[in-house]
Tab-separated table of C-alpha atoms in Angstrom:
chain	number	residue	atom	x	y	z
A	1	MET	CA	0.000	0.000	0.000
A	2	ALA	CA	2.801	2.411	0.926
A	3	PRO	CA	4.921	2.004	-2.250
A	4	SER	CA	1.934	2.753	-4.506
A	5	SER	CA	1.021	5.888	-2.542
A	6	ILE	CA	4.656	7.047	-2.745
A	7	LYS	CA	4.573	6.452	-6.488
A	8	LEU	CA	1.246	8.278	-6.800
A	9	LYS	CA	2.236	11.449	-4.924
A	10	PRO	CA	4.916	12.629	-7.403
A	11	PHE	CA	2.500	11.908	-10.239
A	12	MET	CA	-0.237	14.000	-8.602
A	13	HIS	CA	2.267	16.806	-8.039
A	14	SER	CA	3.571	16.679	-11.618
A	15	ALA	CA	-0.006	16.757	-12.910
A	16	PHE	CA	-0.302	20.301	-11.590
A	17	VAL	CA	3.197	21.356	-12.651
A	18	ASP	CA	3.728	19.711	-16.059
A	19	PRO	CA	1.180	20.891	-18.671
A	20	GLN	CA	1.558	17.673	-20.657
A	21	GLU	CA	0.756	15.578	-17.586
A	22	ALA	CA	-2.205	17.809	-16.729
A	23	ASN	CA	-3.493	17.437	-20.295
A	24	PHE	CA	-3.133	13.650	-19.997
A	25	VAL	CA	-5.184	13.650	-16.795
A	26	ALA	CA	-7.801	15.958	-18.351
A	27	GLU	CA	-8.140	13.661	-21.368
A	28	HIS	CA	-8.734	10.674	-19.101
A	29	ALA	CA	-11.320	12.640	-17.129
A	30	MET	CA	-13.142	13.508	-20.366
A	31	LEU	CA	-13.013	9.852	-21.461
A	32	TRP	CA	-14.475	8.759	-18.130
A	33	LEU	CA	-17.159	11.455	-18.342
A	34	GLY	CA	-18.054	10.424	-21.881
A	35	ARG	CA	-18.320	6.801	-20.787
A	36	ALA	CA	-20.585	7.778	-17.889
A	37	ILE	CA	-22.837	9.781	-20.231
A	38	CYS	CA	-22.960	6.865	-22.688
A	39	ARG	CA	-23.956	4.529	-19.866
A	40	ALA	CA	-26.676	6.932	-18.695
A	41	THR	CA	-28.178	7.394	-22.175
A	42	HIS	CA	-28.071	3.633	-22.744
A	43	HIS	CA	-29.907	3.066	-19.459
A	44	VAL	CA	-32.554	5.662	-20.394
A	45	ARG	CA	-33.005	4.078	-23.823
A	46	GLU	CA	-33.492	0.635	-22.257
A	47	SER	CA	-36.020	1.934	-19.720
A	48	LEU	CA	-37.935	3.703	-22.516
A	49	GLN	CA	-38.110	0.459	-24.505
A	50	ALA	CA	-39.611	-1.260	-21.455
A	51	TYR	CA	-42.725	0.934	-21.661
């Protein structure tokens, strides 16, 4: 548990300092958001078909 948190801290710090790293994190956030929206619309479509 400790080694992973030590590895994660410099990454979190560099995400705010290095623009390229921040862009990488932002892209992943957008991908996750897009996936969540896709899942929500799919769920709505399925519930509408049930009616």
